[in-house]
Amino acid sequence: MNAHPQVMEFFPALWTREESDTVFDKFQVFFRDRGWGLWAIEEKSTGNYVGFTGLNIPSFEAPFLPAIEIGWRLLPEFWNKGFATEAALESLRFGFDVLKLAEIVSFTAVGNVKSQRIMEKIGMQRKQEWDFLHPRVPDGSVLKAHVVYVKSK
Ligand SMILES: CC(C)(COP(=O)(O)OP(=O)(O)OC[C@H]1O[C@@H](n2cnc3c(N)ncnc32)[C@H](O)[C@@H]1OP(=O)(O)O)[C@@H](O)C(=O)NCCC(=O)NCCS
């Protein structure tokens, strides 16, 4: 999934197997330490891996951070079936009801309108004053400018 050009269209680079495994290991440690994180999505009827959606703590600096973010990444064969929206709504519920968060943020590259559509569909609102240049995206890249959405309990 992390090496798929369509999936990674709005990320600076495709991930190698090694990079992907490193992030997977980080997800596991995060789960072990906190009991929540970016959950795997499975298709109920088959048990097939669909992608991930869930909550995370961004590790870079930006004016709207620290905060808990909600994020999603799915295999293209499962796009446009409502999976990301369904999983995101459940992740928000967990964040607000179980973790008792006051606020959850989400951010993406300006051009990633599909991801922004999910943010809107789950009731998040754009905070234009929080627009930022992602420090982990190379200068000059069209992917550097990001928008931020937020939902309060
Ligand atoms: C973004 C992503 C998670 C959406 O997953 P999904 O399961 O297809 O999402 P859903 O089916 O719940 O909803 C898709 C919505 O996007 C809309 N959409 C689809 N293609 C679109 C496009 N090119 N432009 C705008 N909206 C689009 C659909 O119409 C639908 O909205 P609607 O219900 O109002 O019609 C998925 O496309 C993905 O994994 N993309 C690559 C990874 C990525 O960019 N992650 C986010 C990084 S911040």
CSV table of N, CA and C and ligand atoms in Angstrom, one decimal:
chain,number,residue,atom,x,y,z
A,1,MET,N,0.8,-1.2,0.0
A,1,MET,CA,0.0,0.0,0.0
A,1,MET,C,0.9,1.3,0.0
A,2,ASN,N,1.9,1.2,0.8
A,2,ASN,CA,2.8,2.4,0.9
A,2,ASN,C,3.7,2.6,-0.3
A,3,ALA,N,3.7,1.6,-1.2
A,3,ALA,CA,4.6,1.7,-2.4
A,3,ALA,C,3.7,1.9,-3.6
A,4,HIS,N,2.4,2.2,-3.4
A,4,HIS,CA,1.5,2.3,-4.5
A,4,HIS,C,1.4,3.8,-4.9
A,5,PRO,N,1.7,4.1,-6.2
A,5,PRO,CA,1.8,5.5,-6.6
A,5,PRO,C,0.5,6.3,-6.4
A,6,GLN,N,-0.7,5.6,-6.6
A,6,GLN,CA,-2.0,6.3,-6.4
A,6,GLN,C,-2.2,6.6,-5.0
A,7,VAL,N,-1.9,5.6,-4.1
A,7,VAL,CA,-2.1,5.8,-2.7
A,7,VAL,C,-1.2,6.9,-2.1
A,8,MET,N,0.0,7.0,-2.7
A,8,MET,CA,1.0,7.9,-2.1
A,8,MET,C,1.1,9.2,-3.0
A,9,GLU,N,0.1,9.5,-3.8
A,9,GLU,CA,0.1,10.7,-4.6
A,9,GLU,C,0.4,12.0,-3.9
A,10,PHE,N,-0.1,12.1,-2.7
A,10,PHE,CA,0.1,13.3,-1.9
A,10,PHE,C,1.1,13.2,-0.8
A,11,PHE,N,2.0,12.2,-1.0
A,11,PHE,CA,3.2,12.1,-0.1
A,11,PHE,C,4.4,12.4,-0.9
A,12,PRO,N,5.5,12.9,-0.3
A,12,PRO,CA,6.7,13.2,-1.0
A,12,PRO,C,7.3,12.1,-1.8
A,13,ALA,N,7.2,10.8,-1.3
A,13,ALA,CA,7.9,9.7,-1.9
A,13,ALA,C,7.1,8.4,-1.6
A,14,LEU,N,7.3,7.4,-2.5
A,14,LEU,CA,6.8,6.1,-2.2
A,14,LEU,C,7.7,5.5,-1.1
A,15,TRP,N,7.2,4.6,-0.2
A,15,TRP,CA,8.0,4.0,0.8
A,15,TRP,C,8.6,2.7,0.4
A,16,THR,N,9.8,2.5,0.8
A,16,THR,CA,10.5,1.2,0.5
A,16,THR,C,9.9,0.2,1.5
A,17,ARG,N,10.1,-1.1,1.3
A,17,ARG,CA,9.6,-2.1,2.2
A,17,ARG,C,10.2,-1.8,3.6
A,18,GLU,N,11.5,-1.4,3.7
A,18,GLU,CA,12.1,-1.2,4.9
A,18,GLU,C,11.5,0.0,5.7
A,19,GLU,N,11.2,1.1,4.9
A,19,GLU,CA,10.6,2.3,5.5
A,19,GLU,C,9.2,1.9,6.1
A,20,SER,N,8.5,1.1,5.3
A,20,SER,CA,7.1,0.7,5.6
A,20,SER,C,7.1,-0.2,6.9
A,21,ASP,N,8.1,-1.1,7.0
A,21,ASP,CA,8.2,-2.0,8.1
A,21,ASP,C,8.6,-1.2,9.4
A,22,THR,N,9.4,-0.1,9.2
A,22,THR,CA,9.8,0.7,10.3
A,22,THR,C,8.6,1.4,10.9
A,23,VAL,N,7.8,2.0,10.0
A,23,VAL,CA,6.6,2.7,10.5
A,23,VAL,C,5.6,1.7,11.2
A,24,PHE,N,5.5,0.5,10.6
A,24,PHE,CA,4.6,-0.5,11.2
A,24,PHE,C,5.1,-0.8,12.6
A,25,ASP,N,6.4,-1.0,12.8
A,25,ASP,CA,6.9,-1.2,14.1
A,25,ASP,C,6.6,-0.1,15.1
A,26,LYS,N,6.7,1.2,14.6
A,26,LYS,CA,6.3,2.3,15.4
A,26,LYS,C,4.9,2.3,15.8
A,27,PHE,N,4.0,1.9,14.9
A,27,PHE,CA,2.6,1.7,15.2
A,27,PHE,C,2.4,0.7,16.3
A,28,GLN,N,3.1,-0.4,16.3
A,28,GLN,CA,3.0,-1.5,17.3
A,28,GLN,C,3.4,-0.9,18.6
A,29,VAL,N,4.5,-0.2,18.7
A,29,VAL,CA,5.0,0.3,19.9
A,29,VAL,C,4.0,1.3,20.5
A,30,PHE,N,3.5,2.2,19.6
A,30,PHE,CA,2.5,3.2,20.0
A,30,PHE,C,1.3,2.4,20.6
A,31,PHE,N,0.8,1.4,20.0
A,31,PHE,CA,-0.3,0.6,20.5
A,31,PHE,C,0.0,0.0,21.9
A,32,ARG,N,1.2,-0.6,22.0
A,32,ARG,CA,1.6,-1.2,23.2
A,32,ARG,C,1.7,-0.2,24.4
A,33,ASP,N,2.2,1.0,24.1
A,33,ASP,CA,2.3,2.0,25.1
A,33,ASP,C,0.9,2.7,25.5
A,34,ARG,N,0.0,2.8,24.5
A,34,ARG,CA,-1.2,3.7,24.7
A,34,ARG,C,-2.5,2.9,24.6
A,35,GLY,N,-2.5,1.8,23.9
A,35,GLY,CA,-3.7,1.0,23.7
A,35,GLY,C,-4.6,1.5,22.6
A,36,TRP,N,-4.2,2.5,21.8
A,36,TRP,CA,-4.9,3.0,20.7
A,36,TRP,C,-4.0,3.5,19.7
A,37,GLY,N,-4.4,3.8,18.5
A,37,GLY,CA,-3.5,4.3,17.4
A,37,GLY,C,-4.2,4.2,16.1
A,38,LEU,N,-3.4,3.9,15.1
A,38,LEU,CA,-3.9,3.8,13.7
A,38,LEU,C,-4.3,2.3,13.5
A,39,TRP,N,-5.6,2.0,13.5
A,39,TRP,CA,-6.1,0.7,13.5
A,39,TRP,C,-6.2,0.2,12.0
A,40,ALA,N,-5.9,-1.1,11.9
A,40,ALA,CA,-6.1,-1.8,10.6
A,40,ALA,C,-7.6,-1.9,10.3
A,41,ILE,N,-8.0,-1.7,9.1
A,41,ILE,CA,-9.4,-1.9,8.7
A,41,ILE,C,-9.4,-3.3,7.9
A,42,GLU,N,-10.4,-4.1,8.3
A,42,GLU,CA,-10.6,-5.3,7.5
A,42,GLU,C,-12.0,-5.3,6.9
A,43,GLU,N,-12.1,-5.9,5.7
A,43,GLU,CA,-13.5,-6.1,5.1
A,43,GLU,C,-14.2,-7.2,5.9
A,44,LYS,N,-15.4,-6.9,6.4
A,44,LYS,CA,-16.0,-7.8,7.3
A,44,LYS,C,-16.3,-9.2,6.6
A,45,SER,N,-16.7,-9.1,5.3
A,45,SER,CA,-17.2,-10.3,4.7
A,45,SER,C,-16.0,-11.3,4.3
A,46,THR,N,-14.8,-10.7,4.2
A,46,THR,CA,-13.6,-11.5,3.8
A,46,THR,C,-12.5,-11.6,4.8
A,47,GLY,N,-12.4,-10.6,5.6
A,47,GLY,CA,-11.3,-10.4,6.5
A,47,GLY,C,-10.1,-9.8,5.8
A,48,ASN,N,-10.3,-9.4,4.5
A,48,ASN,CA,-9.1,-8.8,3.8
A,48,ASN,C,-8.7,-7.5,4.4
A,49,TYR,N,-7.4,-7.2,4.3
A,49,TYR,CA,-6.8,-6.0,4.7
A,49,TYR,C,-7.3,-4.9,3.8
A,50,VAL,N,-7.8,-3.8,4.3
A,50,VAL,CA,-8.3,-2.7,3.5
A,50,VAL,C,-7.4,-1.5,3.6
A,51,GLY,N,-6.8,-1.3,4.8
A,51,GLY,CA,-6.0,-0.1,5.0
A,51,GLY,C,-5.9,0.2,6.5
A,52,PHE,N,-5.7,1.5,6.8
A,52,PHE,CA,-5.7,1.9,8.2
A,52,PHE,C,-6.4,3.3,8.4
A,53,THR,N,-7.0,3.4,9.5
A,53,THR,CA,-7.6,4.7,9.9
A,53,THR,C,-7.5,4.8,11.5
A,54,GLY,N,-7.3,6.0,12.0
A,54,GLY,CA,-7.2,6.0,13.4
A,54,GLY,C,-6.6,7.3,13.9
A,55,LEU,N,-6.1,7.2,15.2
A,55,LEU,CA,-5.6,8.4,15.9
A,55,LEU,C,-4.1,8.3,16.1
A,56,ASN,N,-3.5,9.4,16.0
A,56,ASN,CA,-2.0,9.5,16.1
A,56,ASN,C,-1.6,10.8,16.7
A,57,ILE,N,-0.3,10.8,17.2
A,57,ILE,CA,0.2,12.1,17.7
A,57,ILE,C,1.3,12.5,16.8
A,58,PRO,N,1.1,13.6,16.0
A,58,PRO,CA,2.1,14.1,15.1
A,58,PRO,C,3.4,14.4,15.8
A,59,SER,N,4.5,14.1,15.2
A,59,SER,CA,5.8,14.2,15.9
A,59,SER,C,6.6,15.4,15.3
A,60,PHE,N,6.0,16.3,14.5
A,60,PHE,CA,6.7,17.5,14.0
A,60,PHE,C,6.1,18.7,14.7
A,61,GLU,N,6.7,19.8,14.5
A,61,GLU,CA,6.2,21.0,15.1
A,61,GLU,C,5.4,21.9,14.2
A,62,ALA,N,4.3,22.4,14.6
A,62,ALA,CA,3.4,23.3,13.9
A,62,ALA,C,2.6,24.1,14.8
A,63,PRO,N,2.1,25.3,14.4
A,63,PRO,CA,1.4,26.2,15.4
A,63,PRO,C,0.2,25.5,16.0
A,64,PHE,N,-0.5,24.6,15.3
A,64,PHE,CA,-1.7,24.0,15.9
A,64,PHE,C,-1.4,22.7,16.7
A,65,LEU,N,-0.1,22.4,16.9
A,65,LEU,CA,0.3,21.2,17.7
A,65,LEU,C,0.9,21.6,19.0
A,66,PRO,N,0.8,20.8,20.1
A,66,PRO,CA,0.4,19.4,20.0
A,66,PRO,C,-1.1,19.2,20.0
A,67,ALA,N,-1.5,18.1,19.3
A,67,ALA,CA,-2.9,17.7,19.2
A,67,ALA,C,-2.9,16.2,18.8
A,68,ILE,N,-4.1,15.6,18.9
A,68,ILE,CA,-4.2,14.3,18.4
A,68,ILE,C,-4.8,14.4,17.0
A,69,GLU,N,-4.3,13.7,16.0
A,69,GLU,CA,-4.8,13.8,14.7
A,69,GLU,C,-5.5,12.5,14.3
A,70,ILE,N,-6.4,12.6,13.4
A,70,ILE,CA,-7.1,11.5,12.8
A,70,ILE,C,-6.6,11.4,11.3
A,71,GLY,N,-6.3,10.1,10.9
A,71,GLY,CA,-5.7,9.9,9.6
A,71,GLY,C,-6.2,8.6,8.9
A,72,TRP,N,-6.0,8.5,7.6
A,72,TRP,CA,-6.5,7.3,6.9
A,72,TRP,C,-5.7,7.0,5.6
A,73,ARG,N,-5.6,5.8,5.3
A,73,ARG,CA,-4.9,5.4,4.1
A,73,ARG,C,-5.4,4.0,3.7
A,74,LEU,N,-6.0,3.9,2.5
A,74,LEU,CA,-6.6,2.6,2.1
A,74,LEU,C,-6.1,2.2,0.7
A,75,LEU,N,-6.2,0.9,0.5
A,75,LEU,CA,-5.8,0.3,-0.8
A,75,LEU,C,-6.8,0.8,-1.8
A,76,PRO,N,-6.4,1.2,-3.0
A,76,PRO,CA,-7.3,1.7,-4.0
A,76,PRO,C,-8.5,0.8,-4.4
A,77,GLU,N,-8.4,-0.5,-4.3
A,77,GLU,CA,-9.5,-1.3,-4.7
A,77,GLU,C,-10.7,-1.2,-3.7
A,78,PHE,N,-10.4,-0.5,-2.6
A,78,PHE,CA,-11.5,-0.3,-1.6
A,78,PHE,C,-12.0,1.1,-1.5
A,79,TRP,N,-11.5,2.0,-2.4
A,79,TRP,CA,-11.9,3.4,-2.4
A,79,TRP,C,-13.3,3.5,-2.8
A,80,ASN,N,-13.9,4.6,-2.3
A,80,ASN,CA,-15.3,5.0,-2.7
A,80,ASN,C,-16.4,4.0,-2.3
A,81,LYS,N,-16.1,3.3,-1.3
A,81,LYS,CA,-17.2,2.4,-0.7
A,81,LYS,C,-17.6,2.8,0.7
A,82,GLY,N,-17.1,4.0,1.1
A,82,GLY,CA,-17.5,4.5,2.4
A,82,GLY,C,-16.6,4.0,3.6
A,83,PHE,N,-15.6,3.2,3.3
A,83,PHE,CA,-14.8,2.6,4.4
A,83,PHE,C,-14.1,3.6,5.2
A,84,ALA,N,-13.5,4.6,4.6
A,84,ALA,CA,-12.7,5.6,5.3
A,84,ALA,C,-13.6,6.4,6.2
A,85,THR,N,-14.8,6.7,5.7
A,85,THR,CA,-15.7,7.5,6.5
A,85,THR,C,-16.2,6.7,7.7
A,86,GLU,N,-16.6,5.5,7.4
A,86,GLU,CA,-17.1,4.6,8.5
A,86,GLU,C,-16.0,4.5,9.6
A,87,ALA,N,-14.8,4.2,9.2
A,87,ALA,CA,-13.7,4.0,10.1
A,87,ALA,C,-13.4,5.3,10.9
A,88,ALA,N,-13.4,6.4,10.1
A,88,ALA,CA,-13.1,7.7,10.8
A,88,ALA,C,-14.1,8.1,11.8
A,89,LEU,N,-15.4,7.8,11.5
A,89,LEU,CA,-16.4,8.2,12.5
A,89,LEU,C,-16.3,7.4,13.8
A,90,GLU,N,-15.9,6.1,13.6
A,90,GLU,CA,-15.7,5.2,14.8
A,90,GLU,C,-14.4,5.7,15.6
A,91,SER,N,-13.4,6.2,14.8
A,91,SER,CA,-12.2,6.7,15.5
A,91,SER,C,-12.5,7.9,16.3
A,92,LEU,N,-13.3,8.8,15.7
A,92,LEU,CA,-13.7,10.1,16.4
A,92,LEU,C,-14.5,9.7,17.7
A,93,ARG,N,-15.4,8.7,17.5
A,93,ARG,CA,-16.2,8.3,18.7
A,93,ARG,C,-15.2,7.8,19.8
A,94,PHE,N,-14.2,7.0,19.4
A,94,PHE,CA,-13.3,6.5,20.4
A,94,PHE,C,-12.5,7.7,21.0
A,95,GLY,N,-12.1,8.6,20.2
A,95,GLY,CA,-11.3,9.8,20.7
A,95,GLY,C,-12.1,10.6,21.7
A,96,PHE,N,-13.3,10.9,21.4
A,96,PHE,CA,-14.1,11.7,22.2
A,96,PHE,C,-14.7,11.0,23.4
A,97,ASP,N,-15.2,9.8,23.2
A,97,ASP,CA,-15.9,9.1,24.3
A,97,ASP,C,-15.0,8.3,25.2
A,98,VAL,N,-14.0,7.7,24.7
A,98,VAL,CA,-13.1,6.9,25.5
A,98,VAL,C,-11.9,7.7,26.0
A,99,LEU,N,-11.2,8.4,25.0
A,99,LEU,CA,-10.0,9.1,25.4
A,99,LEU,C,-10.4,10.5,26.0
A,100,LYS,N,-11.7,10.9,25.9
A,100,LYS,CA,-12.2,12.1,26.4
A,100,LYS,C,-11.5,13.4,25.9
A,101,LEU,N,-11.1,13.3,24.6
A,101,LEU,CA,-10.4,14.4,24.0
A,101,LEU,C,-11.4,15.6,23.8
A,102,ALA,N,-10.9,16.8,23.9
A,102,ALA,CA,-11.7,18.0,23.6
A,102,ALA,C,-11.7,18.3,22.2
A,103,GLU,N,-10.7,17.9,21.4
A,103,GLU,CA,-10.5,18.3,20.1
A,103,GLU,C,-9.7,17.3,19.3
A,104,ILE,N,-10.0,17.1,18.0
A,104,ILE,CA,-9.2,16.2,17.1
A,104,ILE,C,-8.9,17.0,15.9
A,105,VAL,N,-7.7,16.9,15.4
A,105,VAL,CA,-7.4,17.6,14.1
A,105,VAL,C,-7.1,16.7,13.0
A,106,SER,N,-7.1,17.2,11.8
A,106,SER,CA,-6.6,16.4,10.7
A,106,SER,C,-6.0,17.4,9.7
A,107,PHE,N,-5.0,16.9,8.9
A,107,PHE,CA,-4.3,17.8,8.0
A,107,PHE,C,-3.9,17.0,6.8
A,108,THR,N,-3.8,17.7,5.6
A,108,THR,CA,-3.4,17.1,4.4
A,108,THR,C,-2.9,18.2,3.4
A,109,ALA,N,-2.2,17.7,2.4
A,109,ALA,CA,-1.8,18.6,1.3
A,109,ALA,C,-3.0,19.3,0.7
A,110,VAL,N,-2.8,20.6,0.3
A,110,VAL,CA,-3.9,21.4,-0.2
A,110,VAL,C,-4.6,20.7,-1.4
A,111,GLY,N,-3.8,20.0,-2.2
A,111,GLY,CA,-4.4,19.3,-3.4
A,111,GLY,C,-5.1,18.0,-3.1
A,112,ASN,N,-5.0,17.5,-1.8
A,112,ASN,CA,-5.7,16.2,-1.5
A,112,ASN,C,-7.2,16.5,-1.2
A,113,VAL,N,-8.0,16.8,-2.2
A,113,VAL,CA,-9.4,17.2,-1.9
A,113,VAL,C,-10.2,16.0,-1.5
A,114,LYS,N,-9.7,14.8,-1.9
A,114,LYS,CA,-10.5,13.6,-1.5
A,114,LYS,C,-10.4,13.4,0.1
A,115,SER,N,-9.2,13.6,0.6
A,115,SER,CA,-9.0,13.5,2.0
A,115,SER,C,-9.8,14.6,2.7
A,116,GLN,N,-9.8,15.8,2.2
A,116,GLN,CA,-10.6,16.9,2.7
A,116,GLN,C,-12.1,16.6,2.7
A,117,ARG,N,-12.5,15.8,1.7
A,117,ARG,CA,-13.9,15.4,1.6
A,117,ARG,C,-14.3,14.6,2.8
A,118,ILE,N,-13.4,13.6,3.2
A,118,ILE,CA,-13.6,12.8,4.3
A,118,ILE,C,-13.7,13.7,5.6
A,119,MET,N,-12.8,14.6,5.7
A,119,MET,CA,-12.9,15.5,6.9
A,119,MET,C,-14.2,16.2,7.0
A,120,GLU,N,-14.7,16.7,5.8
A,120,GLU,CA,-16.0,17.4,5.8
A,120,GLU,C,-17.1,16.4,6.1
A,121,LYS,N,-17.0,15.2,5.6
A,121,LYS,CA,-18.1,14.2,5.8
A,121,LYS,C,-18.3,13.8,7.2
A,122,ILE,N,-17.1,13.9,8.0
A,122,ILE,CA,-17.2,13.4,9.4
A,122,ILE,C,-17.4,14.6,10.3
A,123,GLY,N,-17.7,15.8,9.7
A,123,GLY,CA,-18.1,16.9,10.5
A,123,GLY,C,-17.0,17.8,11.0
A,124,MET,N,-15.8,17.7,10.4
A,124,MET,CA,-14.7,18.6,10.8
A,124,MET,C,-14.8,19.9,10.0
A,125,GLN,N,-14.2,20.9,10.6
A,125,GLN,CA,-14.2,22.2,10.0
A,125,GLN,C,-12.8,22.8,9.7
A,126,ARG,N,-12.7,23.4,8.5
A,126,ARG,CA,-11.4,23.9,8.2
A,126,ARG,C,-11.0,25.1,9.0
A,127,LYS,N,-9.8,25.1,9.5
A,127,LYS,CA,-9.2,26.3,10.3
A,127,LYS,C,-8.2,26.9,9.4
A,128,GLN,N,-8.7,27.9,8.6
A,128,GLN,CA,-7.8,28.5,7.6
A,128,GLN,C,-6.6,29.1,8.3
A,129,GLU,N,-6.8,29.7,9.5
A,129,GLU,CA,-5.6,30.3,10.2
A,129,GLU,C,-4.6,29.3,10.6
A,130,TRP,N,-4.9,28.0,10.5
A,130,TRP,CA,-3.9,27.0,10.9
A,130,TRP,C,-3.1,26.4,9.6
A,131,ASP,N,-3.5,26.9,8.4
A,131,ASP,CA,-2.7,26.4,7.2
A,131,ASP,C,-1.2,26.5,7.5
A,132,PHE,N,-0.5,25.5,7.0
A,132,PHE,CA,1.0,25.5,7.4
A,132,PHE,C,1.8,24.8,6.3
A,133,LEU,N,3.1,25.1,6.3
A,133,LEU,CA,4.0,24.4,5.4
A,133,LEU,C,4.6,23.2,6.1
A,134,HIS,N,4.3,22.0,5.6
A,134,HIS,CA,4.8,20.8,6.4
A,134,HIS,C,6.3,20.7,6.4
A,135,PRO,N,6.8,20.7,7.7
A,135,PRO,CA,8.3,20.8,7.8
A,135,PRO,C,9.0,19.5,7.2
A,136,ARG,N,8.2,18.4,7.1
A,136,ARG,CA,8.9,17.2,6.6
A,136,ARG,C,8.8,17.0,5.1
A,137,VAL,N,8.1,18.0,4.4
A,137,VAL,CA,8.0,18.0,2.9
A,137,VAL,C,9.1,18.9,2.4
A,138,PRO,N,9.9,18.5,1.4
A,138,PRO,CA,11.0,19.3,0.9
A,138,PRO,C,10.5,20.7,0.4
A,139,ASP,N,11.3,21.7,0.6
A,139,ASP,CA,11.0,23.1,0.1
A,139,ASP,C,10.8,23.0,-1.4
A,140,GLY,N,9.8,23.8,-1.8
A,140,GLY,CA,9.6,23.9,-3.3
A,140,GLY,C,8.6,22.8,-3.8
A,141,SER,N,8.3,21.8,-3.0
A,141,SER,CA,7.4,20.8,-3.4
A,141,SER,C,5.9,21.3,-3.4
A,142,VAL,N,5.1,20.9,-4.4
A,142,VAL,CA,3.7,21.3,-4.4
A,142,VAL,C,2.9,20.7,-3.3
A,143,LEU,N,3.5,19.7,-2.6
A,143,LEU,CA,2.9,19.1,-1.5
A,143,LEU,C,3.1,19.7,-0.1
A,144,LYS,N,3.9,20.8,-0.2
A,144,LYS,CA,4.4,21.4,1.1
A,144,LYS,C,3.2,22.1,1.9
A,145,ALA,N,2.4,22.8,1.1
A,145,ALA,CA,1.3,23.6,1.7
A,145,ALA,C,0.2,22.7,2.2
A,146,HIS,N,-0.2,22.8,3.4
A,146,HIS,CA,-1.2,21.9,4.1
A,146,HIS,C,-2.3,22.7,4.6
A,147,VAL,N,-3.5,22.1,4.7
A,147,VAL,CA,-4.7,22.6,5.3
A,147,VAL,C,-4.9,21.8,6.6
A,148,VAL,N,-5.6,22.4,7.6
A,148,VAL,CA,-5.9,21.8,8.8
A,148,VAL,C,-7.4,21.9,9.1
A,149,TYR,N,-8.0,20.8,9.5
A,149,TYR,CA,-9.4,20.7,9.9
A,149,TYR,C,-9.4,20.3,11.4
A,150,VAL,N,-10.5,20.7,12.0
A,150,VAL,CA,-10.6,20.4,13.5
A,150,VAL,C,-12.1,20.0,13.8
A,151,LYS,N,-12.2,19.1,14.8
A,151,LYS,CA,-13.6,18.8,15.3
A,151,LYS,C,-13.5,18.9,16.8
A,152,SER,N,-14.4,19.6,17.4
A,152,SER,CA,-14.4,19.6,18.9
A,152,SER,C,-15.6,18.7,19.4
A,153,LYS,N,-15.4,18.3,20.6
A,153,LYS,CA,-16.5,17.4,21.1
A,153,LYS,C,-17.8,18.0,21.1
B,1,LIG,C1,-8.6,9.5,1.1
B,1,LIG,C2,-9.1,8.0,1.2
B,1,LIG,C3,-8.7,7.5,2.6
B,1,LIG,C4,-10.6,8.0,1.1
B,1,LIG,O1,-11.1,6.6,1.3
B,1,LIG,P1,-12.5,6.1,0.8
B,1,LIG,O2,-12.8,4.8,1.6
B,1,LIG,O3,-12.5,6.0,-0.6
B,1,LIG,O4,-13.5,7.2,1.3
B,1,LIG,P2,-15.1,7.2,1.3
B,1,LIG,O5,-15.5,6.1,0.4
B,1,LIG,O6,-15.5,7.1,2.7
B,1,LIG,O7,-15.5,8.6,0.8
B,1,LIG,C5,-14.9,9.1,-0.4
B,1,LIG,C6,-15.5,10.5,-0.7
B,1,LIG,O8,-14.5,11.2,-1.6
B,1,LIG,C7,-15.2,11.6,-2.7
B,1,LIG,N1,-14.2,11.6,-3.8
B,1,LIG,C8,-13.8,10.5,-4.5
B,1,LIG,N2,-12.9,11.0,-5.4
B,1,LIG,C9,-12.8,12.3,-5.3
B,1,LIG,C10,-12.1,13.3,-6.0
B,1,LIG,N3,-11.2,13.0,-6.9
B,1,LIG,N4,-12.2,14.6,-5.5
B,1,LIG,C11,-13.1,14.9,-4.5
B,1,LIG,N5,-13.8,14.0,-3.9
B,1,LIG,C12,-13.7,12.7,-4.3
B,1,LIG,C13,-16.3,10.6,-2.9
B,1,LIG,O9,-17.3,11.1,-3.8
B,1,LIG,C14,-16.8,10.4,-1.5
B,1,LIG,O10,-17.6,11.5,-1.0
B,1,LIG,P3,-19.2,11.5,-1.1
B,1,LIG,O11,-19.6,10.4,-0.2
B,1,LIG,O12,-19.6,12.9,-0.7
B,1,LIG,O13,-19.6,11.2,-2.5
B,1,LIG,C15,-8.5,7.1,0.1
B,1,LIG,O14,-8.7,7.7,-1.1
B,1,LIG,C16,-7.0,7.0,0.3
B,1,LIG,O15,-6.5,6.1,1.0
B,1,LIG,N6,-6.2,7.9,-0.4
B,1,LIG,C17,-4.7,7.8,-0.4
B,1,LIG,C18,-4.1,8.0,0.9
B,1,LIG,C19,-4.3,9.5,1.4
B,1,LIG,O16,-4.3,10.4,0.7
B,1,LIG,N7,-4.6,9.6,2.7
B,1,LIG,C20,-4.8,10.8,3.4
B,1,LIG,C21,-3.5,11.5,3.6
B,1,LIG,S1,-3.8,13.0,4.6
